[in-house]
Each structure stands twice: as structure tokens, then as C-alpha cells.
Amino acid sequence: MFKPRPRIESNQVEDLRVNDLINFESKTWRHDVIDGLFLEADSCKIQCLPLPITPRRDSLIWNADRMGRFSVRSGYYVARKLLGREGNVGEEQAKCWKAIWGRRFTRKLNFSCGDW
């Protein structure tokens, strides 16, 4: 995923919105602003993005959900993916715990496994 790195650390960059980087009269990127705020490689990537034909308001979008909305569930799956784990790890872990709890142990041992 591409995440532009600002040239400088300041509140000026954090308070910007995409529409601050667009010249709506000419329907082009504001090259001077983008070049001044971002590293050259990132500036080129930003300016290569096509602009919509009709202007839209900025909005937050969560790419991990097809509706663009964040949920704990989608965040969980993204976190697992970033950690390099597959989605079936939970199933394997559940099978393991089921096998452990299916064994006959003394009550004290069962209790200590539960806290582990």
C-alpha cells in the first residue's frame, strides 16, 4: 500500500485534505504545493493519480471493507495479514485446545492450562 511521506513534519501536512492539493479551476493537481510538501518519488506518484471528472468531498475510506467502513472484524483480519498469519490459524488453534481439553487430566492441571 502506498503511503506518502511528507518532506517535513508539521501540523500543516496533517491538516491537509486531498482537495487542498487540487486546482478545481483547471482540474489539475497543484504541482507547486505537492512538490513542496512531499518527497520527489511520492510527489510523482500522487500527481500520476487521475482526478475525478466531477469534484467530490473528501471522505475516509477503509480499504479492507467493500463498503469502505472500518469494523473491528476487518481490522482484526488486516492485523493478522500484516503479521503474516493465515486466516485458518484460529481453526488450528481451536482444534489444538479441543484436543487438550478432551483429555482426562486432574482438575488442578485443567485449571492451570486454562490460565496459561
mmCIF file of N, CA and C in Angstrom:
data_model
loop_
_atom_site.group_PDB
_atom_site.id
_atom_site.type_symbol
_atom_site.label_atom_id
_atom_site.label_comp_id
_atom_site.label_asym_id
_atom_site.label_seq_id
_atom_site.Cartn_x
_atom_site.Cartn_y
_atom_site.Cartn_z
ATOM 1 N N MET A 1 0.844 -1.172 0.000
ATOM 2 C CA MET A 1 0.000 0.000 0.000
ATOM 3 C C MET A 1 0.889 1.234 0.000
ATOM 4 N N PHE A 2 0.580 2.201 -0.811
ATOM 5 C CA PHE A 2 1.346 3.433 -0.933
ATOM 6 C C PHE A 2 0.913 4.415 0.141
ATOM 7 N N LYS A 3 1.871 4.895 0.913
ATOM 8 C CA LYS A 3 1.585 5.922 1.908
ATOM 9 C C LYS A 3 2.634 7.016 1.752
ATOM 10 N N PRO A 4 2.233 8.189 1.246
ATOM 11 C CA PRO A 4 3.204 9.242 1.012
ATOM 12 C C PRO A 4 3.874 9.711 2.299
ATOM 13 N N ARG A 5 5.147 10.035 2.183
ATOM 14 C CA ARG A 5 5.903 10.551 3.321
ATOM 15 C C ARG A 5 6.084 12.051 3.131
ATOM 16 N N PRO A 6 5.641 12.857 4.088
ATOM 17 C CA PRO A 6 5.814 14.303 3.940
ATOM 18 C C PRO A 6 7.289 14.677 4.003
ATOM 19 N N ARG A 7 7.639 15.714 3.280
ATOM 20 C CA ARG A 7 9.004 16.225 3.266
ATOM 21 C C ARG A 7 9.368 16.790 4.636
ATOM 22 N N ILE A 8 8.378 17.388 5.299
ATOM 23 C CA ILE A 8 8.604 17.987 6.612
ATOM 24 C C ILE A 8 7.562 17.463 7.585
ATOM 25 N N GLU A 9 7.926 17.419 8.847
ATOM 26 C CA GLU A 9 6.970 17.037 9.889
ATOM 27 C C GLU A 9 6.339 18.313 10.424
ATOM 28 N N SER A 10 5.058 18.486 10.194
ATOM 29 C CA SER A 10 4.381 19.668 10.727
ATOM 30 C C SER A 10 2.882 19.430 10.733
ATOM 31 N N ASN A 11 2.187 20.279 11.473
ATOM 32 C CA ASN A 11 0.724 20.202 11.501
ATOM 33 C C ASN A 11 0.143 20.617 10.158
ATOM 34 N N GLN A 12 0.919 21.376 9.384
ATOM 35 C CA GLN A 12 0.460 21.824 8.078
ATOM 36 C C GLN A 12 0.091 20.625 7.206
ATOM 37 N N VAL A 13 0.897 19.588 7.236
ATOM 38 C CA VAL A 13 0.644 18.400 6.426
ATOM 39 C C VAL A 13 -0.516 17.601 6.992
ATOM 40 N N GLU A 14 -0.565 17.449 8.307
ATOM 41 C CA GLU A 14 -1.616 16.640 8.925
ATOM 42 C C GLU A 14 -2.999 17.236 8.734
ATOM 43 N N ASP A 15 -3.094 18.549 8.635
ATOM 44 C CA ASP A 15 -4.392 19.201 8.483
ATOM 45 C C ASP A 15 -4.854 19.290 7.029
ATOM 46 N N LEU A 16 -4.008 18.896 6.101
ATOM 47 C CA LEU A 16 -4.365 18.964 4.684
ATOM 48 C C LEU A 16 -5.372 17.891 4.305
ATOM 49 N N ARG A 17 -6.166 18.210 3.327
ATOM 50 C CA ARG A 17 -7.074 17.247 2.721
ATOM 51 C C ARG A 17 -6.717 17.163 1.238
ATOM 52 N N VAL A 18 -7.176 16.109 0.609
ATOM 53 C CA VAL A 18 -6.864 15.920 -0.805
ATOM 54 C C VAL A 18 -7.307 17.130 -1.620
ATOM 55 N N ASN A 19 -8.467 17.683 -1.304
ATOM 56 C CA ASN A 19 -8.953 18.814 -2.113
ATOM 57 C C ASN A 19 -8.070 20.050 -1.983
ATOM 58 N N ASP A 20 -7.203 20.111 -0.959
ATOM 59 C CA ASP A 20 -6.239 21.205 -0.844
ATOM 60 C C ASP A 20 -5.116 21.063 -1.872
ATOM 61 N N LEU A 21 -4.992 19.894 -2.451
ATOM 62 C CA LEU A 21 -3.927 19.620 -3.420
ATOM 63 C C LEU A 21 -4.415 19.711 -4.865
ATOM 64 N N ILE A 22 -5.676 20.104 -5.040
ATOM 65 C CA ILE A 22 -6.277 20.140 -6.377
ATOM 66 C C ILE A 22 -6.642 21.570 -6.761
ATOM 67 N N ASN A 23 -6.339 21.930 -8.004
ATOM 68 C CA ASN A 23 -6.782 23.197 -8.573
ATOM 69 C C ASN A 23 -8.093 22.902 -9.301
ATOM 70 N N PHE A 24 -9.204 23.322 -8.710
ATOM 71 C CA PHE A 24 -10.511 22.962 -9.257
ATOM 72 C C PHE A 24 -10.862 23.741 -10.522
ATOM 73 N N GLU A 25 -10.235 24.901 -10.723
ATOM 74 C CA GLU A 25 -10.500 25.665 -11.948
ATOM 75 C C GLU A 25 -9.925 24.952 -13.169
ATOM 76 N N SER A 26 -8.671 24.506 -13.041
ATOM 77 C CA SER A 26 -8.030 23.824 -14.176
ATOM 78 C C SER A 26 -8.199 22.306 -14.117
ATOM 79 N N LYS A 27 -8.783 21.824 -13.012
ATOM 80 C CA LYS A 27 -8.989 20.384 -12.792
ATOM 81 C C LYS A 27 -7.677 19.606 -12.912
ATOM 82 N N THR A 28 -6.648 20.155 -12.243
ATOM 83 C CA THR A 28 -5.324 19.527 -12.215
ATOM 84 C C THR A 28 -4.798 19.542 -10.786
ATOM 85 N N TRP A 29 -3.755 18.765 -10.577
ATOM 86 C CA TRP A 29 -3.089 18.785 -9.276
ATOM 87 C C TRP A 29 -2.380 20.123 -9.100
ATOM 88 N N ARG A 30 -2.268 20.582 -7.867
ATOM 89 C CA ARG A 30 -1.483 21.786 -7.558
ATOM 90 C C ARG A 30 -0.031 21.341 -7.391
ATOM 91 N N HIS A 31 0.683 21.283 -8.497
ATOM 92 C CA HIS A 31 2.041 20.743 -8.535
ATOM 93 C C HIS A 31 2.968 21.434 -7.544
ATOM 94 N N ASP A 32 2.862 22.764 -7.455
ATOM 95 C CA ASP A 32 3.745 23.511 -6.555
ATOM 96 C C ASP A 32 3.547 23.098 -5.103
ATOM 97 N N VAL A 33 2.300 22.905 -4.698
ATOM 98 C CA VAL A 33 2.000 22.515 -3.311
ATOM 99 C C VAL A 33 2.491 21.098 -3.042
ATOM 100 N N ILE A 34 2.182 20.185 -3.940
ATOM 101 C CA ILE A 34 2.572 18.781 -3.764
ATOM 102 C C ILE A 34 4.086 18.637 -3.748
ATOM 103 N N ASP A 35 4.761 19.297 -4.687
ATOM 104 C CA ASP A 35 6.226 19.224 -4.740
ATOM 105 C C ASP A 35 6.864 19.802 -3.483
ATOM 106 N N GLY A 36 6.238 20.803 -2.902
ATOM 107 C CA GLY A 36 6.776 21.423 -1.694
ATOM 108 C C GLY A 36 6.539 20.616 -0.429
ATOM 109 N N LEU A 37 5.531 19.753 -0.448
ATOM 110 C CA LEU A 37 5.165 19.007 0.762
ATOM 111 C C LEU A 37 5.705 17.586 0.820
ATOM 112 N N PHE A 38 5.899 16.955 -0.341
ATOM 113 C CA PHE A 38 6.252 15.537 -0.354
ATOM 114 C C PHE A 38 7.599 15.296 -1.025
ATOM 115 N N LEU A 39 8.201 14.170 -0.699
ATOM 116 C CA LEU A 39 9.439 13.759 -1.348
ATOM 117 C C LEU A 39 9.181 13.561 -2.840
ATOM 118 N N GLU A 40 10.220 13.687 -3.649
ATOM 119 C CA GLU A 40 10.062 13.660 -5.106
ATOM 120 C C GLU A 40 9.361 12.395 -5.608
ATOM 121 N N ALA A 41 9.775 11.237 -5.107
ATOM 122 C CA ALA A 41 9.165 9.977 -5.563
ATOM 123 C C ALA A 41 7.681 9.931 -5.218
ATOM 124 N N ASP A 42 7.325 10.381 -4.012
ATOM 125 C CA ASP A 42 5.924 10.380 -3.594
ATOM 126 C C ASP A 42 5.127 11.425 -4.367
ATOM 127 N N SER A 43 5.747 12.571 -4.613
ATOM 128 C CA SER A 43 5.095 13.630 -5.372
ATOM 129 C C SER A 43 4.711 13.130 -6.761
ATOM 130 N N CYS A 44 5.614 12.408 -7.404
ATOM 131 C CA CYS A 44 5.331 11.851 -8.738
ATOM 132 C C CYS A 44 4.170 10.862 -8.689
ATOM 133 N N LYS A 45 4.155 10.004 -7.665
ATOM 134 C CA LYS A 45 3.077 9.012 -7.543
ATOM 135 C C LYS A 45 1.728 9.695 -7.335
ATOM 136 N N ILE A 46 1.716 10.730 -6.495
ATOM 137 C CA ILE A 46 0.466 11.449 -6.225
ATOM 138 C C ILE A 46 -0.047 12.091 -7.508
ATOM 139 N N GLN A 47 0.851 12.780 -8.227
ATOM 140 C CA GLN A 47 0.441 13.519 -9.421
ATOM 141 C C GLN A 47 0.091 12.610 -10.598
ATOM 142 N N CYS A 48 0.451 11.343 -10.513
ATOM 143 C CA CYS A 48 0.064 10.377 -11.551
ATOM 144 C C CYS A 48 -1.356 9.852 -11.342
ATOM 145 N N LEU A 49 -1.906 10.082 -10.161
ATOM 146 C CA LEU A 49 -3.270 9.626 -9.894
ATOM 147 C C LEU A 49 -4.262 10.457 -10.701
ATOM 148 N N PRO A 50 -5.193 9.809 -11.379
ATOM 149 C CA PRO A 50 -6.177 10.575 -12.150
ATOM 150 C C PRO A 50 -7.165 11.274 -11.220
ATOM 151 N N LEU A 51 -7.551 12.458 -11.608
ATOM 152 C CA LEU A 51 -8.540 13.210 -10.831
ATOM 153 C C LEU A 51 -9.940 12.897 -11.343
ATOM 154 N N PRO A 52 -10.938 12.897 -10.452
ATOM 155 C CA PRO A 52 -12.308 12.634 -10.904
ATOM 156 C C PRO A 52 -12.802 13.766 -11.808
ATOM 157 N N ILE A 53 -13.723 13.433 -12.680
ATOM 158 C CA ILE A 53 -14.275 14.429 -13.600
ATOM 159 C C ILE A 53 -15.090 15.464 -12.838
ATOM 160 N N THR A 54 -15.886 14.996 -11.892
ATOM 161 C CA THR A 54 -16.663 15.921 -11.061
ATOM 162 C C THR A 54 -16.075 15.941 -9.657
ATOM 163 N N PRO A 55 -15.919 17.123 -9.075
ATOM 164 C CA PRO A 55 -15.333 17.211 -7.730
ATOM 165 C C PRO A 55 -16.204 16.516 -6.688
ATOM 166 N N ARG A 56 -15.548 15.922 -5.703
ATOM 167 C CA ARG A 56 -16.251 15.258 -4.596
ATOM 168 C C ARG A 56 -15.668 15.740 -3.281
ATOM 169 N N ARG A 57 -16.460 15.600 -2.245
ATOM 170 C CA ARG A 57 -15.959 15.913 -0.904
ATOM 171 C C ARG A 57 -15.020 14.808 -0.459
ATOM 172 N N ASP A 58 -14.031 15.173 0.361
ATOM 173 C CA ASP A 58 -13.138 14.172 0.932
ATOM 174 C C ASP A 58 -13.909 13.297 1.904
ATOM 175 N N SER A 59 -13.536 12.044 1.972
ATOM 176 C CA SER A 59 -14.134 11.144 2.950
ATOM 177 C C SER A 59 -13.115 10.086 3.335
ATOM 178 N N LEU A 60 -13.278 9.552 4.531
ATOM 179 C CA LEU A 60 -12.403 8.487 4.992
ATOM 180 C C LEU A 60 -12.910 7.163 4.439
ATOM 181 N N ILE A 61 -11.992 6.355 3.927
ATOM 182 C CA ILE A 61 -12.364 5.065 3.358
ATOM 183 C C ILE A 61 -11.459 3.996 3.935
ATOM 184 N N TRP A 62 -12.053 2.883 4.368
ATOM 185 C CA TRP A 62 -11.310 1.731 4.881
ATOM 186 C C TRP A 62 -11.263 0.708 3.763
ATOM 187 N N ASN A 63 -10.071 0.509 3.185
ATOM 188 C CA ASN A 63 -9.933 -0.365 2.016
ATOM 189 C C ASN A 63 -10.174 -1.835 2.309
ATOM 190 N N ALA A 64 -10.125 -2.238 3.562
ATOM 191 C CA ALA A 64 -10.282 -3.653 3.896
ATOM 192 C C ALA A 64 -11.745 -4.095 3.892
ATOM 193 N N ASP A 65 -12.655 -3.172 3.684
ATOM 194 C CA ASP A 65 -14.078 -3.493 3.675
ATOM 195 C C ASP A 65 -14.667 -3.019 2.348
ATOM 196 N N ARG A 66 -15.498 -3.851 1.722
ATOM 197 C CA ARG A 66 -16.020 -3.483 0.406
ATOM 198 C C ARG A 66 -16.922 -2.249 0.449
ATOM 199 N N MET A 67 -17.489 -1.939 1.631
ATOM 200 C CA MET A 67 -18.311 -0.738 1.771
ATOM 201 C C MET A 67 -17.478 0.476 2.203
ATOM 202 N N GLY A 68 -16.189 0.261 2.483
ATOM 203 C CA GLY A 68 -15.313 1.362 2.876
ATOM 204 C C GLY A 68 -15.432 1.758 4.332
ATOM 205 N N ARG A 69 -16.055 0.894 5.154
ATOM 206 C CA ARG A 69 -16.246 1.201 6.577
ATOM 207 C C ARG A 69 -15.366 0.318 7.446
ATOM 208 N N PHE A 70 -14.821 0.923 8.501
ATOM 209 C CA PHE A 70 -13.991 0.167 9.437
ATOM 210 C C PHE A 70 -14.873 -0.625 10.392
ATOM 211 N N SER A 71 -14.442 -1.847 10.705
ATOM 212 C CA SER A 71 -15.073 -2.639 11.756
ATOM 213 C C SER A 71 -13.957 -3.354 12.503
ATOM 214 N N VAL A 72 -14.235 -3.760 13.720
ATOM 215 C CA VAL A 72 -13.238 -4.492 14.494
ATOM 216 C C VAL A 72 -12.855 -5.765 13.748
ATOM 217 N N ARG A 73 -13.838 -6.411 13.164
ATOM 218 C CA ARG A 73 -13.582 -7.654 12.431
ATOM 219 C C ARG A 73 -12.605 -7.429 11.272
ATOM 220 N N SER A 74 -12.862 -6.405 10.456
ATOM 221 C CA SER A 74 -11.965 -6.156 9.327
ATOM 222 C C SER A 74 -10.586 -5.720 9.817
ATOM 223 N N GLY A 75 -10.539 -4.967 10.909
ATOM 224 C CA GLY A 75 -9.254 -4.576 11.497
ATOM 225 C C GLY A 75 -8.472 -5.777 11.987
ATOM 226 N N TYR A 76 -9.183 -6.733 12.569
ATOM 227 C CA TYR A 76 -8.555 -7.963 13.055
ATOM 228 C C TYR A 76 -7.917 -8.731 11.895
ATOM 229 N N TYR A 77 -8.658 -8.872 10.786
ATOM 230 C CA TYR A 77 -8.128 -9.609 9.638
ATOM 231 C C TYR A 77 -6.936 -8.888 9.005
ATOM 232 N N VAL A 78 -6.985 -7.566 8.964
ATOM 233 C CA VAL A 78 -5.845 -6.815 8.431
ATOM 234 C C VAL A 78 -4.631 -7.006 9.331
ATOM 235 N N ALA A 79 -4.837 -6.938 10.640
ATOM 236 C CA ALA A 79 -3.729 -7.132 11.586
ATOM 237 C C ALA A 79 -3.118 -8.516 11.425
ATOM 238 N N ARG A 80 -3.947 -9.537 11.291
ATOM 239 C CA ARG A 80 -3.437 -10.904 11.104
ATOM 240 C C ARG A 80 -2.647 -11.013 9.806
ATOM 241 N N LYS A 81 -3.147 -10.385 8.778
ATOM 242 C CA LYS A 81 -2.464 -10.428 7.486
ATOM 243 C C LYS A 81 -1.106 -9.725 7.583
ATOM 244 N N LEU A 82 -1.069 -8.581 8.265
ATOM 245 C CA LEU A 82 0.184 -7.848 8.427
ATOM 246 C C LEU A 82 1.204 -8.636 9.239
ATOM 247 N N LEU A 83 0.716 -9.465 10.144
ATOM 248 C CA LEU A 83 1.609 -10.291 10.952
ATOM 249 C C LEU A 83 2.048 -11.541 10.202
ATOM 250 N N GLY A 84 1.540 -11.730 8.998
ATOM 251 C CA GLY A 84 1.947 -12.863 8.179
ATOM 252 C C GLY A 84 1.260 -14.160 8.535
ATOM 253 N N ARG A 85 0.115 -14.072 9.166
ATOM 254 C CA ARG A 85 -0.622 -15.282 9.539
ATOM 255 C C ARG A 85 -1.786 -15.473 8.592
ATOM 256 N N GLU A 86 -2.144 -16.704 8.374
ATOM 257 C CA GLU A 86 -3.294 -17.031 7.536
ATOM 258 C C GLU A 86 -4.556 -17.040 8.393
ATOM 259 N N GLY A 87 -5.708 -16.924 7.740
ATOM 260 C CA GLY A 87 -6.974 -16.899 8.451
ATOM 261 C C GLY A 87 -7.340 -18.193 9.140
ATOM 262 N N ASN A 88 -6.745 -19.327 8.749
ATOM 263 C CA ASN A 88 -7.124 -20.605 9.345
ATOM 264 C C ASN A 88 -6.339 -20.917 10.613
ATOM 265 N N VAL A 89 -5.463 -20.029 11.055
ATOM 266 C CA VAL A 89 -4.702 -20.270 12.283
ATOM 267 C C VAL A 89 -5.650 -20.425 13.466
ATOM 268 N N GLY A 90 -6.715 -19.656 13.500
ATOM 269 C CA GLY A 90 -7.681 -19.746 14.588
ATOM 270 C C GLY A 90 -8.330 -21.118 14.651
ATOM 271 N N GLU A 91 -8.629 -21.693 13.491
ATOM 272 C CA GLU A 91 -9.234 -23.021 13.438
ATOM 273 C C GLU A 91 -8.259 -24.073 13.959
ATOM 274 N N GLU A 92 -6.995 -23.956 13.549
ATOM 275 C CA GLU A 92 -5.982 -24.907 14.020
ATOM 276 C C GLU A 92 -5.798 -24.797 15.530
ATOM 277 N N GLN A 93 -5.782 -23.567 16.012
ATOM 278 C CA GLN A 93 -5.626 -23.356 17.450
ATOM 279 C C GLN A 93 -6.834 -23.915 18.203
ATOM 280 N N ALA A 94 -8.030 -23.727 17.662
ATOM 281 C CA ALA A 94 -9.231 -24.257 18.301
ATOM 282 C C ALA A 94 -9.185 -25.780 18.365
ATOM 283 N N LYS A 95 -8.715 -26.428 17.292
ATOM 284 C CA LYS A 95 -8.587 -27.890 17.289
ATOM 285 C C LYS A 95 -7.600 -28.346 18.354
ATOM 286 N N CYS A 96 -6.504 -27.618 18.478
ATOM 287 C CA CYS A 96 -5.484 -27.954 19.476
ATOM 288 C C CYS A 96 -6.066 -27.876 20.887
ATOM 289 N N TRP A 97 -6.755 -26.752 21.183
ATOM 290 C CA TRP A 97 -7.345 -26.612 22.518
ATOM 291 C C TRP A 97 -8.420 -27.667 22.767
ATOM 292 N N LYS A 98 -9.192 -27.995 21.742
ATOM 293 C CA LYS A 98 -10.225 -29.022 21.893
ATOM 294 C C LYS A 98 -9.583 -30.358 22.242
ATOM 295 N N ALA A 99 -8.461 -30.681 21.590
ATOM 296 C CA ALA A 99 -7.747 -31.933 21.881
ATOM 297 C C ALA A 99 -7.203 -31.925 23.309
ATOM 298 N N ILE A 100 -6.665 -30.795 23.733
ATOM 299 C CA ILE A 100 -6.125 -30.702 25.102
ATOM 300 C C ILE A 100 -7.239 -30.875 26.121
ATOM 301 N N TRP A 101 -8.345 -30.139 25.944
ATOM 302 C CA TRP A 101 -9.428 -30.203 26.920
ATOM 303 C C TRP A 101 -10.200 -31.519 26.840
ATOM 304 N N GLY A 102 -10.073 -32.243 25.749
ATOM 305 C CA GLY A 102 -10.727 -33.539 25.625
ATOM 306 C C GLY A 102 -10.009 -34.647 26.391
ATOM 307 N N ARG A 103 -8.798 -34.416 26.807
ATOM 308 C CA ARG A 103 -8.025 -35.399 27.582
ATOM 309 C C ARG A 103 -8.470 -35.386 29.035
ATOM 310 N N ARG A 104 -8.221 -36.504 29.687
ATOM 311 C CA ARG A 104 -8.542 -36.596 31.119
ATOM 312 C C ARG A 104 -7.305 -36.219 31.928
ATOM 313 N N PHE A 105 -7.390 -35.097 32.571
ATOM 314 C CA PHE A 105 -6.332 -34.628 33.464
ATOM 315 C C PHE A 105 -6.936 -34.417 34.841
ATOM 316 N N THR A 106 -6.067 -34.248 35.824
ATOM 317 C CA THR A 106 -6.589 -33.895 37.150
ATOM 318 C C THR A 106 -7.146 -32.479 37.065
ATOM 319 N N ARG A 107 -8.054 -32.175 37.953
ATOM 320 C CA ARG A 107 -8.706 -30.872 37.941
ATOM 321 C C ARG A 107 -7.696 -29.728 38.080
ATOM 322 N N LYS A 108 -6.691 -29.901 38.907
ATOM 323 C CA LYS A 108 -5.688 -28.866 39.132
ATOM 324 C C LYS A 108 -4.941 -28.563 37.825
ATOM 325 N N LEU A 109 -4.602 -29.576 37.059
ATOM 326 C CA LEU A 109 -3.894 -29.388 35.799
ATOM 327 C C LEU A 109 -4.795 -28.683 34.779
ATOM 328 N N ASN A 110 -6.075 -29.053 34.752
ATOM 329 C CA ASN A 110 -7.009 -28.376 33.853
ATOM 330 C C ASN A 110 -7.064 -26.887 34.157
ATOM 331 N N PHE A 111 -7.096 -26.537 35.426
ATOM 332 C CA PHE A 111 -7.176 -25.141 35.841
ATOM 333 C C PHE A 111 -5.937 -24.377 35.395
ATOM 334 N N SER A 112 -4.758 -24.966 35.576
ATOM 335 C CA SER A 112 -3.535 -24.257 35.209
ATOM 336 C C SER A 112 -3.415 -24.100 33.695
ATOM 337 N N CYS A 113 -3.915 -25.044 32.923
ATOM 338 C CA CYS A 113 -3.890 -24.905 31.464
ATOM 339 C C CYS A 113 -4.817 -23.779 31.022
ATOM 340 N N GLY A 114 -5.921 -23.620 31.726
ATOM 341 C CA GLY A 114 -6.871 -22.570 31.378
ATOM 342 C C GLY A 114 -6.304 -21.183 31.596
ATOM 343 N N ASP A 115 -5.427 -21.020 32.574
ATOM 344 C CA ASP A 115 -4.830 -19.714 32.845
ATOM 345 C C ASP A 115 -3.633 -19.429 31.963
ATOM 346 N N TRP A 116 -3.124 -20.430 31.327
ATOM 347 C CA TRP A 116 -1.917 -20.298 30.528
ATOM 348 C C TRP A 116 -2.220 -19.587 29.303
#
